[in-house]
Amino acid sequence: MSVPLRRSAGALLVSLLLVAGGCGGSSESGEPSGTSAASQSGTRTVTDVEGTDVEVPASPQRVVALSEPTLDGVLALGVTPVGTITGRGQSTVPHYLLDEAGDIPVLGGVAQPNYEAIAAAKPDLILVDGTSLNNNPDAMSILREIAPTVYTGYAGGDWRVNFGYVADALNLADQAKQVIADYDAKAAAAKDQLAPAYGGKTFSIVRWQGGSASLILKELPAGMALEDVGLARPPAQDRRGRGHSEPVSLENLAQIDADYIFFGTLGGSSNDNPSAGGASDEKGAEQALAEAEKVAGFTSLKAYRDGHIIPVDGSLWTSTGGPLLMSGLIDSILGALS
């Protein structure tokens, strides 16, 4: 989703924001004005996922995380950002991060950054990725006028890669290695626990949105979590997709079937109406399931007939994130299947 600003308009907007807010921009020393003394004690150069070299504070103090994966990543590293964005299809931070991030100021929505609010937050580092700005060059140029901005990953990219770029920008690469090691150990333990009862079963991940289904395949976080804990997909789903959920027509609804279906939603949002209301949590999934039951063919699915439709938090299962999301997925799987 593009931001409707041309470069010239974007440059004018940044100038107005910096004059009005007295933040962002550069001081005579070349450091971003409005930043803390600690962040001005030194800088280092990092290379982002696009190959762009960015000079960032050696110890960032005022981080803004403008996507679900970057918010997840900074929190996993013990950093509390000064601003973030709403979760996809939600009016708050991602539901699965409410306990950790519910008090962090919201500075816009996914692909809809509020530049004035971002500038007013006086960041010394901004983290973005393809899930939030969709490679929009105007947005990047505007943000880089406010503060050093690091592009950490592409939509549909490996969460580990994204997290690595987040950690590098924060100068916390060693801590990130430990976070990943802890996740790998947790996944291995869960795999051993689940294998005896579920080794021969298949599992589908469905997002029900706008009256129809989409599949979460193996390249997305929830699909990766299933693979990490040894849970198999049906043959038609045993593949990587295009980096986002894959729509399934109602005529082909049988394609979502499996022995078990993890079933979530992101409220009433859709590609045409991303800000629509509705809940993304398990209650929202139960409401979406009641709608799905009215669709021809849904109640004929094997998973439905066997009572194996599992309503789940859509912000955790059917969106995107980082190590906290991945760990939460394992908890959710064990909670549902134990």
C-alpha atoms as a printed R data frame, in Angstrom:
    type eleno elety resid chain resno       x       y      z
1   ATOM     1    CA   MET     A     1   0.000   0.000  0.000
2   ATOM     2    CA   SER     A     2   1.573   3.239 -1.099
3   ATOM     3    CA   VAL     A     3   1.645   6.533  0.736
4   ATOM     4    CA   PRO     A     4  -0.010   9.199 -1.429
5   ATOM     5    CA   LEU     A     5   2.835  11.702 -1.423
6   ATOM     6    CA   ARG     A     6   5.238  12.717 -4.165
7   ATOM     7    CA   ARG     A     7   8.864  13.403 -3.265
8   ATOM     8    CA   SER     A     8   8.442  17.172 -3.497
9   ATOM     9    CA   ALA     A     9   5.360  17.107 -1.303
10  ATOM    10    CA   GLY     A    10   7.149  14.800  1.113
11  ATOM    11    CA   ALA     A    11  10.145  17.107  1.393
12  ATOM    12    CA   LEU     A    12   7.857  20.077  2.060
13  ATOM    13    CA   LEU     A    13   5.982  18.096  4.724
14  ATOM    14    CA   VAL     A    14   9.205  17.157  6.492
15  ATOM    15    CA   SER     A    15  10.403  20.762  6.470
16  ATOM    16    CA   LEU     A    16   7.146  21.929  8.014
17  ATOM    17    CA   LEU     A    17   7.237  19.179 10.635
18  ATOM    18    CA   LEU     A    18  10.789  19.928 11.651
19  ATOM    19    CA   VAL     A    19  10.184  23.666 11.934
20  ATOM    20    CA   ALA     A    20   6.955  23.155 13.890
21  ATOM    21    CA   GLY     A    21   8.224  20.404 16.149
22  ATOM    22    CA   GLY     A    22  11.839  21.441 16.599
23  ATOM    23    CA   CYS     A    23  12.871  17.796 16.253
24  ATOM    24    CA   GLY     A    24  14.204  15.337 13.721
25  ATOM    25    CA   GLY     A    25  16.594  17.265 11.480
26  ATOM    26    CA   SER     A    26  20.305  17.842 12.103
27  ATOM    27    CA   SER     A    27  22.034  20.172 14.510
28  ATOM    28    CA   GLU     A    28  25.252  22.015 13.748
29  ATOM    29    CA   SER     A    29  27.211  19.002 14.988
30  ATOM    30    CA   GLY     A    30  25.466  16.780 12.446
31  ATOM    31    CA   GLU     A    31  23.587  14.807 15.131
32  ATOM    32    CA   PRO     A    32  19.777  14.594 15.038
33  ATOM    33    CA   SER     A    33  18.410  17.396 17.199
34  ATOM    34    CA   GLY     A    34  16.202  16.406 20.132
35  ATOM    35    CA   THR     A    35  18.105  13.196 20.830
36  ATOM    36    CA   SER     A    36  19.531  12.309 24.225
37  ATOM    37    CA   ALA     A    37  23.146  12.755 25.211
38  ATOM    38    CA   ALA     A    38  23.596   8.990 25.417
39  ATOM    39    CA   SER     A    39  22.604   8.501 21.796
40  ATOM    40    CA   GLN     A    40  24.959  11.294 20.735
41  ATOM    41    CA   SER     A    41  27.975   9.651 22.378
42  ATOM    42    CA   GLY     A    42  28.817   7.830 19.162
43  ATOM    43    CA   THR     A    43  27.515   6.418 15.925
44  ATOM    44    CA   ARG     A    44  28.075   3.328 13.840
45  ATOM    45    CA   THR     A    45  27.179   2.330 10.298
46  ATOM    46    CA   VAL     A    46  24.853  -0.576  9.592
47  ATOM    47    CA   THR     A    47  23.799  -2.016  6.251
48  ATOM    48    CA   ASP     A    48  20.085  -2.688  5.922
49  ATOM    49    CA   VAL     A    49  18.367  -5.483  4.014
50  ATOM    50    CA   GLU     A    50  18.305  -3.375  0.834
51  ATOM    51    CA   GLY     A    51  22.068  -2.840  0.991
52  ATOM    52    CA   THR     A    52  21.788   0.780  2.143
53  ATOM    53    CA   ASP     A    53  24.397   1.997  4.637
54  ATOM    54    CA   VAL     A    54  22.776   3.929  7.504
55  ATOM    55    CA   GLU     A    55  24.605   5.818 10.245
56  ATOM    56    CA   VAL     A    56  22.801   5.079 13.508
57  ATOM    57    CA   PRO     A    57  23.448   5.875 17.185
58  ATOM    58    CA   ALA     A    58  25.753   3.380 18.855
59  ATOM    59    CA   SER     A    59  23.202   3.122 21.665
60  ATOM    60    CA   PRO     A    60  19.763   4.239 20.429
61  ATOM    61    CA   GLN     A    61  17.577   5.744 23.130
62  ATOM    62    CA   ARG     A    62  14.397   6.738 21.277
63  ATOM    63    CA   VAL     A    63  13.419   3.964 18.882
64  ATOM    64    CA   VAL     A    64  10.291   4.019 16.725
65  ATOM    65    CA   ALA     A    65   9.168   0.623 15.385
66  ATOM    66    CA   LEU     A    66   6.818   1.009 12.423
67  ATOM    67    CA   SER     A    67   5.783  -2.607 11.831
68  ATOM    68    CA   GLU     A    68   4.671  -5.696 13.703
69  ATOM    69    CA   PRO     A    69   7.989  -7.534 13.166
70  ATOM    70    CA   THR     A    70  10.134  -4.589 14.268
71  ATOM    71    CA   LEU     A    71   7.970  -3.934 17.342
72  ATOM    72    CA   ASP     A    72   8.160  -7.618 18.255
73  ATOM    73    CA   GLY     A    73  11.915  -7.654 17.700
74  ATOM    74    CA   VAL     A    74  12.780  -4.642 19.839
75  ATOM    75    CA   LEU     A    75  10.591  -5.903 22.684
76  ATOM    76    CA   ALA     A    76  12.235  -9.333 22.497
77  ATOM    77    CA   LEU     A    77  15.570  -7.560 22.982
78  ATOM    78    CA   GLY     A    78  14.360  -5.676 26.053
79  ATOM    79    CA   VAL     A    79  13.964  -2.313 24.309
80  ATOM    80    CA   THR     A    80  10.756  -0.314 24.737
81  ATOM    81    CA   PRO     A    81  10.177   1.948 21.721
82  ATOM    82    CA   VAL     A    82   8.831   5.484 22.060
83  ATOM    83    CA   GLY     A    83   6.302   4.841 19.310
84  ATOM    84    CA   THR     A    84   4.855   2.163 17.042
85  ATOM    85    CA   ILE     A    85   1.905   1.420 14.744
86  ATOM    86    CA   THR     A    86  -1.356  -0.463 15.058
87  ATOM    87    CA   GLY     A    87  -1.527  -4.156 14.200
88  ATOM    88    CA   ARG     A    88  -2.893  -5.219 10.842
89  ATOM    89    CA   GLY     A    89  -6.686  -4.916 10.915
90  ATOM    90    CA   GLN     A    90  -6.604  -3.649 14.516
91  ATOM    91    CA   SER     A    91  -7.053  -0.309 16.266
92  ATOM    92    CA   THR     A    92  -4.336  -1.003 18.858
93  ATOM    93    CA   VAL     A    93  -0.872  -2.485 18.836
94  ATOM    94    CA   PRO     A    94  -1.000  -6.158 17.729
95  ATOM    95    CA   HIS     A    95  -3.316  -8.003 20.089
96  ATOM    96    CA   TYR     A    96  -0.721 -10.634 20.950
97  ATOM    97    CA   LEU     A    97   1.605  -7.839 22.170
98  ATOM    98    CA   LEU     A    98  -0.952  -5.900 24.211
99  ATOM    99    CA   ASP     A    99   0.557  -6.909 27.554
100 ATOM   100    CA   GLU     A   100   4.060  -5.852 26.514
101 ATOM   101    CA   ALA     A   101   3.245  -2.881 24.281
102 ATOM   102    CA   GLY     A   102  -0.229  -1.602 25.184
103 ATOM   103    CA   ASP     A   103   1.118   1.643 26.673
104 ATOM   104    CA   ILE     A   104   3.438   2.522 23.764
105 ATOM   105    CA   PRO     A   105   2.165   5.550 21.800
106 ATOM   106    CA   VAL     A   106   0.642   4.664 18.424
107 ATOM   107    CA   LEU     A   107   2.016   6.779 15.570
108 ATOM   108    CA   GLY     A   108  -0.181   5.591 12.717
109 ATOM   109    CA   GLY     A   109  -1.298   2.334 11.160
110 ATOM   110    CA   VAL     A   110   0.238  -0.305  8.938
111 ATOM   111    CA   ALA     A   111   1.370   1.453  5.733
112 ATOM   112    CA   GLN     A   112  -0.153   4.683  7.122
113 ATOM   113    CA   PRO     A   113   2.542   6.381  9.233
114 ATOM   114    CA   ASN     A   114   1.609   9.644 10.914
115 ATOM   115    CA   TYR     A   115   4.718  11.674 10.036
116 ATOM   116    CA   GLU     A   116   3.842  14.555 12.336
117 ATOM   117    CA   ALA     A   117   3.452  12.226 15.310
118 ATOM   118    CA   ILE     A   118   6.663  10.395 14.422
119 ATOM   119    CA   ALA     A   119   8.620  13.638 14.258
120 ATOM   120    CA   ALA     A   120   7.098  14.802 17.552
121 ATOM   121    CA   ALA     A   121   8.339  11.596 19.217
122 ATOM   122    CA   LYS     A   122  11.933  12.792 18.546
123 ATOM   123    CA   PRO     A   123  13.268   9.382 17.491
124 ATOM   124    CA   ASP     A   124  16.972   8.743 17.097
125 ATOM   125    CA   LEU     A   125  16.272   5.508 15.166
126 ATOM   126    CA   ILE     A   126  13.321   4.357 13.039
127 ATOM   127    CA   LEU     A   127  12.830   0.698 12.095
128 ATOM   128    CA   VAL     A   128  10.610  -0.289  9.152
129 ATOM   129    CA   ASP     A   129  10.107  -3.245  6.826
130 ATOM   130    CA   GLY     A   130   8.153  -4.366  3.801
131 ATOM   131    CA   THR     A   131   5.086  -5.263  5.828
132 ATOM   132    CA   SER     A   132   4.679  -1.635  6.889
133 ATOM   133    CA   LEU     A   133   5.842   0.521  3.985
134 ATOM   134    CA   ASN     A   134   5.789  -1.919  1.080
135 ATOM   135    CA   ASN     A   135   9.005  -0.532 -0.419
136 ATOM   136    CA   ASN     A   136   7.487   2.934 -0.772
137 ATOM   137    CA   PRO     A   137  10.341   5.306 -1.675
138 ATOM   138    CA   ASP     A   138   8.450   8.461 -0.681
139 ATOM   139    CA   ALA     A   139   7.795   7.133  2.806
140 ATOM   140    CA   MET     A   140  11.426   6.130  3.237
141 ATOM   141    CA   SER     A   141  12.729   9.515  2.128
142 ATOM   142    CA   ILE     A   142  10.381  11.307  4.521
143 ATOM   143    CA   LEU     A   143  11.299   9.091  7.460
144 ATOM   144    CA   ARG     A   144  15.019   9.466  6.769
145 ATOM   145    CA   GLU     A   145  14.630  13.235  7.016
146 ATOM   146    CA   ILE     A   146  13.232  12.734 10.528
147 ATOM   147    CA   ALA     A   147  15.811  10.232 11.871
148 ATOM   148    CA   PRO     A   148  18.109   7.411 10.718
149 ATOM   149    CA   THR     A   149  15.815   4.760  9.238
150 ATOM   150    CA   VAL     A   150  16.761   1.104  8.809
151 ATOM   151    CA   TYR     A   151  14.834  -1.203  6.475
152 ATOM   152    CA   THR     A   152  14.917  -4.575  8.224
153 ATOM   153    CA   GLY     A   153  13.154  -7.077  5.960
154 ATOM   154    CA   TYR     A   154  10.785  -7.832  3.123
155 ATOM   155    CA   ALA     A   155   7.147  -8.878  3.340
156 ATOM   156    CA   GLY     A   156   7.061 -12.651  3.547
157 ATOM   157    CA   GLY     A   157  10.739 -12.800  4.486
158 ATOM   158    CA   ASP     A   158  12.230 -15.080  7.127
159 ATOM   159    CA   TRP     A   159  11.492 -13.724 10.615
160 ATOM   160    CA   ARG     A   160  15.016 -14.643 11.718
161 ATOM   161    CA   VAL     A   161  16.541 -12.464  9.008
162 ATOM   162    CA   ASN     A   162  14.298  -9.542  9.922
163 ATOM   163    CA   PHE     A   163  15.144  -9.952 13.595
164 ATOM   164    CA   GLY     A   164  18.843 -10.017 12.780
165 ATOM   165    CA   TYR     A   165  18.644  -6.628 11.073
166 ATOM   166    CA   VAL     A   166  16.641  -5.205 13.993
167 ATOM   167    CA   ALA     A   167  19.263  -6.450 16.443
168 ATOM   168    CA   ASP     A   168  22.123  -5.083 14.341
169 ATOM   169    CA   ALA     A   169  20.508  -1.635 14.198
170 ATOM   170    CA   LEU     A   170  20.189  -1.692 17.999
171 ATOM   171    CA   ASN     A   171  23.754  -2.998 18.460
172 ATOM   172    CA   LEU     A   172  22.350  -6.056 20.260
173 ATOM   173    CA   ALA     A   173  23.433  -8.904 17.985
174 ATOM   174    CA   ASP     A   174  24.747 -11.071 20.837
175 ATOM   175    CA   GLN     A   175  21.463 -10.803 22.727
176 ATOM   176    CA   ALA     A   176  19.601 -11.746 19.542
177 ATOM   177    CA   LYS     A   177  21.598 -14.973 19.226
178 ATOM   178    CA   GLN     A   178  20.456 -15.977 22.700
179 ATOM   179    CA   VAL     A   179  16.811 -15.135 21.896
180 ATOM   180    CA   ILE     A   180  16.945 -17.402 18.852
181 ATOM   181    CA   ALA     A   181  18.719 -20.173 20.757
182 ATOM   182    CA   ASP     A   182  15.976 -20.049 23.406
183 ATOM   183    CA   TYR     A   183  13.297 -20.297 20.707
184 ATOM   184    CA   ASP     A   184  15.021 -23.235 19.019
185 ATOM   185    CA   ALA     A   185  15.215 -25.097 22.338
186 ATOM   186    CA   LYS     A   186  11.538 -24.423 23.013
187 ATOM   187    CA   ALA     A   187  10.558 -25.651 19.533
188 ATOM   188    CA   ALA     A   188  12.625 -28.825 19.913
189 ATOM   189    CA   ALA     A   189  11.000 -29.630 23.258
190 ATOM   190    CA   ALA     A   190   7.528 -29.038 21.810
191 ATOM   191    CA   LYS     A   191   8.314 -31.290 18.838
192 ATOM   192    CA   ASP     A   192   9.242 -34.142 21.153
193 ATOM   193    CA   GLN     A   193   6.084 -33.584 23.207
194 ATOM   194    CA   LEU     A   194   3.714 -33.525 20.215
195 ATOM   195    CA   ALA     A   195   5.194 -36.325 18.099
196 ATOM   196    CA   PRO     A   196   3.572 -39.332 19.822
197 ATOM   197    CA   ALA     A   197  -0.028 -38.116 19.448
198 ATOM   198    CA   TYR     A   198   0.153 -35.954 16.317
199 ATOM   199    CA   GLY     A   199   2.981 -37.346 14.205
200 ATOM   200    CA   GLY     A   200   0.609 -38.751 11.582
201 ATOM   201    CA   LYS     A   201  -1.894 -35.874 11.513
202 ATOM   202    CA   THR     A   202  -2.176 -32.870  9.170
203 ATOM   203    CA   PHE     A   203  -2.751 -29.237 10.118
204 ATOM   204    CA   SER     A   204  -4.122 -26.266  8.204
205 ATOM   205    CA   ILE     A   205  -3.957 -22.563  9.131
206 ATOM   206    CA   VAL     A   206  -6.894 -20.493  7.889
207 ATOM   207    CA   ARG     A   207  -7.649 -16.805  8.067
208 ATOM   208    CA   TRP     A   208 -11.367 -16.147  7.560
209 ATOM   209    CA   GLN     A   209 -11.810 -12.656  6.192
210 ATOM   210    CA   GLY     A   210 -14.600 -10.910  4.339
211 ATOM   211    CA   GLY     A   211 -16.709 -14.067  4.081
212 ATOM   212    CA   SER     A   212 -14.023 -16.301  2.620
213 ATOM   213    CA   ALA     A   213 -10.867 -18.202  3.521
214 ATOM   214    CA   SER     A   214  -7.164 -17.651  2.993
215 ATOM   215    CA   LEU     A   215  -4.390 -20.123  3.725
216 ATOM   216    CA   ILE     A   216  -1.251 -19.397  5.719
217 ATOM   217    CA   LEU     A   217   1.469 -21.453  4.047
218 ATOM   218    CA   LYS     A   218   4.966 -22.508  5.041
219 ATOM   219    CA   GLU     A   219   6.875 -19.278  4.425
220 ATOM   220    CA   LEU     A   220   4.824 -17.258  6.922
221 ATOM   221    CA   PRO     A   221   5.523 -17.297 10.681
222 ATOM   222    CA   ALA     A   222   2.678 -19.607 11.704
223 ATOM   223    CA   GLY     A   223   3.578 -22.038  8.934
224 ATOM   224    CA   MET     A   224   7.204 -21.962 10.039
225 ATOM   225    CA   ALA     A   225   6.143 -22.643 13.633
226 ATOM   226    CA   LEU     A   226   4.180 -25.739 12.592
227 ATOM   227    CA   GLU     A   227   7.226 -27.015 10.749
228 ATOM   228    CA   ASP     A   228   9.520 -26.228 13.683
229 ATOM   229    CA   VAL     A   229   7.415 -28.382 16.012
230 ATOM   230    CA   GLY     A   230   7.016 -31.204 13.493
231 ATOM   231    CA   LEU     A   231   3.352 -30.807 12.550
232 ATOM   232    CA   ALA     A   232   2.629 -31.770  8.936
233 ATOM   233    CA   ARG     A   233   0.570 -29.902  6.354
234 ATOM   234    CA   PRO     A   234  -1.878 -31.532  3.924
235 ATOM   235    CA   PRO     A   235  -0.109 -32.370  0.636
236 ATOM   236    CA   ALA     A   236  -1.622 -29.388 -1.215
237 ATOM   237    CA   GLN     A   237  -0.382 -27.026  1.524
238 ATOM   238    CA   ASP     A   238   3.062 -28.556  1.932
239 ATOM   239    CA   ARG     A   239   4.720 -25.655  0.112
240 ATOM   240    CA   ARG     A   240   5.821 -22.074  0.325
241 ATOM   241    CA   GLY     A   241   3.474 -19.351 -0.887
242 ATOM   242    CA   ARG     A   242   3.895 -15.832 -2.210
243 ATOM   243    CA   GLY     A   243   4.748 -14.112  1.044
244 ATOM   244    CA   HIS     A   244   1.182 -13.419  2.150
245 ATOM   245    CA   SER     A   245  -1.974 -15.380  2.848
246 ATOM   246    CA   GLU     A   246  -3.303 -17.203 -0.212
247 ATOM   247    CA   PRO     A   247  -7.034 -16.712 -0.975
248 ATOM   248    CA   VAL     A   248  -9.213 -19.764 -1.528
249 ATOM   249    CA   SER     A   249 -12.445 -19.409 -3.478
250 ATOM   250    CA   LEU     A   250 -15.629 -20.726 -1.902
251 ATOM   251    CA   GLU     A   251 -15.917 -23.171 -4.806
252 ATOM   252    CA   ASN     A   252 -12.586 -24.699 -3.718
253 ATOM   253    CA   LEU     A   253 -13.184 -24.586  0.032
254 ATOM   254    CA   ALA     A   254 -12.076 -28.217  0.407
255 ATOM   255    CA   GLN     A   255  -8.493 -26.977 -0.129
256 ATOM   256    CA   ILE     A   256  -8.412 -25.692  3.461
257 ATOM   257    CA   ASP     A   257  -9.278 -29.084  4.969
258 ATOM   258    CA   ALA     A   258  -6.961 -31.142  7.192
259 ATOM   259    CA   ASP     A   259  -7.179 -33.307 10.293
260 ATOM   260    CA   TYR     A   260  -7.016 -30.067 12.324
261 ATOM   261    CA   ILE     A   261  -7.568 -26.425 11.334
262 ATOM   262    CA   PHE     A   262  -6.188 -23.474 13.289
263 ATOM   263    CA   PHE     A   263  -8.823 -20.850 12.475
264 ATOM   264    CA   GLY     A   264  -8.294 -17.095 12.955
265 ATOM   265    CA   THR     A   265  -9.374 -13.705 11.693
266 ATOM   266    CA   LEU     A   266  -8.245 -10.081 11.731
267 ATOM   267    CA   GLY     A   267 -11.672  -8.678 12.514
268 ATOM   268    CA   GLY     A   268 -13.609  -7.149  9.666
269 ATOM   269    CA   SER     A   269 -10.571  -5.922  7.780
270 ATOM   270    CA   SER     A   270  -9.847  -6.747  4.164
271 ATOM   271    CA   ASN     A   271  -7.559  -5.480  1.418
272 ATOM   272    CA   ASP     A   272 -10.237  -2.995  0.392
273 ATOM   273    CA   ASN     A   273 -11.135  -1.973  3.935
274 ATOM   274    CA   PRO     A   274  -8.086  -2.434  6.217
275 ATOM   275    CA   SER     A   275  -9.448  -0.285  9.052
276 ATOM   276    CA   ALA     A   276 -12.811  -2.036  9.468
277 ATOM   277    CA   GLY     A   277 -13.796  -3.008 12.980
278 ATOM   278    CA   GLY     A   278 -13.988  -6.405 14.586
279 ATOM   279    CA   ALA     A   279 -11.894  -8.452 16.970
280 ATOM   280    CA   SER     A   280  -8.729 -10.355 16.066
281 ATOM   281    CA   ASP     A   281  -8.573 -12.459 19.245
282 ATOM   282    CA   GLU     A   282 -10.047 -15.904 19.911
283 ATOM   283    CA   LYS     A   283 -13.489 -14.390 20.480
284 ATOM   284    CA   GLY     A   284 -13.246 -12.786 17.054
285 ATOM   285    CA   ALA     A   285 -12.266 -16.166 15.615
286 ATOM   286    CA   GLU     A   286 -15.312 -17.776 17.200
287 ATOM   287    CA   GLN     A   287 -17.521 -15.105 15.640
288 ATOM   288    CA   ALA     A   288 -15.869 -15.662 12.248
289 ATOM   289    CA   LEU     A   289 -16.391 -19.424 12.652
290 ATOM   290    CA   ALA     A   290 -20.114 -18.850 13.174
291 ATOM   291    CA   GLU     A   291 -20.145 -16.956  9.868
292 ATOM   292    CA   ALA     A   292 -18.142 -19.665  8.112
293 ATOM   293    CA   GLU     A   293 -20.626 -22.323  9.238
294 ATOM   294    CA   LYS     A   294 -23.236 -20.627  7.041
295 ATOM   295    CA   VAL     A   295 -21.092 -21.058  3.911
296 ATOM   296    CA   ALA     A   296 -21.931 -24.047  1.726
297 ATOM   297    CA   GLY     A   297 -19.416 -26.832  2.151
298 ATOM   298    CA   PHE     A   298 -17.761 -25.611  5.357
299 ATOM   299    CA   THR     A   299 -19.584 -27.976  7.690
300 ATOM   300    CA   SER     A   300 -18.669 -30.855  5.350
301 ATOM   301    CA   LEU     A   301 -14.962 -30.408  6.014
302 ATOM   302    CA   LYS     A   302 -13.372 -33.340  7.829
303 ATOM   303    CA   ALA     A   303 -11.844 -31.067 10.472
304 ATOM   304    CA   TYR     A   304 -15.279 -29.586 11.186
305 ATOM   305    CA   ARG     A   305 -17.053 -32.950 11.328
306 ATOM   306    CA   ASP     A   306 -14.399 -34.258 13.718
307 ATOM   307    CA   GLY     A   307 -14.652 -31.205 15.981
308 ATOM   308    CA   HIS     A   308 -11.082 -30.183 15.141
309 ATOM   309    CA   ILE     A   309 -11.552 -26.504 14.230
310 ATOM   310    CA   ILE     A   310  -9.414 -24.562 16.722
311 ATOM   311    CA   PRO     A   311 -10.233 -20.812 17.040
312 ATOM   312    CA   VAL     A   312  -7.019 -18.851 17.585
313 ATOM   313    CA   ASP     A   313  -5.792 -15.280 18.016
314 ATOM   314    CA   GLY     A   314  -5.541 -13.991 14.435
315 ATOM   315    CA   SER     A   315  -2.971 -11.335 15.325
316 ATOM   316    CA   LEU     A   316  -0.695 -14.191 16.417
317 ATOM   317    CA   TRP     A   317  -1.560 -16.844 13.853
318 ATOM   318    CA   THR     A   318  -2.497 -15.019 10.661
319 ATOM   319    CA   SER     A   319  -0.354 -11.882 10.621
320 ATOM   320    CA   THR     A   320   3.372 -11.416 11.116
321 ATOM   321    CA   GLY     A   321   5.916 -10.683 13.820
322 ATOM   322    CA   GLY     A   322   9.188 -11.854 15.353
323 ATOM   323    CA   PRO     A   323  10.519 -14.067 18.147
324 ATOM   324    CA   LEU     A   324   7.742 -13.164 20.603
325 ATOM   325    CA   LEU     A   325   5.151 -14.180 18.033
326 ATOM   326    CA   MET     A   326   7.002 -17.421 17.297
327 ATOM   327    CA   SER     A   327   7.246 -18.306 20.967
328 ATOM   328    CA   GLY     A   328   3.572 -17.415 21.434
329 ATOM   329    CA   LEU     A   329   2.645 -19.715 18.554
330 ATOM   330    CA   ILE     A   330   4.322 -22.647 20.265
331 ATOM   331    CA   ASP     A   331   2.464 -21.846 23.484
332 ATOM   332    CA   SER     A   332  -0.790 -21.683 21.524
333 ATOM   333    CA   ILE     A   333  -0.127 -25.002 19.774
334 ATOM   334    CA   LEU     A   334   0.677 -26.767 23.027
335 ATOM   335    CA   GLY     A   335  -2.316 -25.221 24.760
336 ATOM   336    CA   ALA     A   336  -4.645 -26.417 22.015
337 ATOM   337    CA   LEU     A   337  -3.238 -29.915 21.566
338 ATOM   338    CA   SER     A   338  -2.022 -30.944 25.003
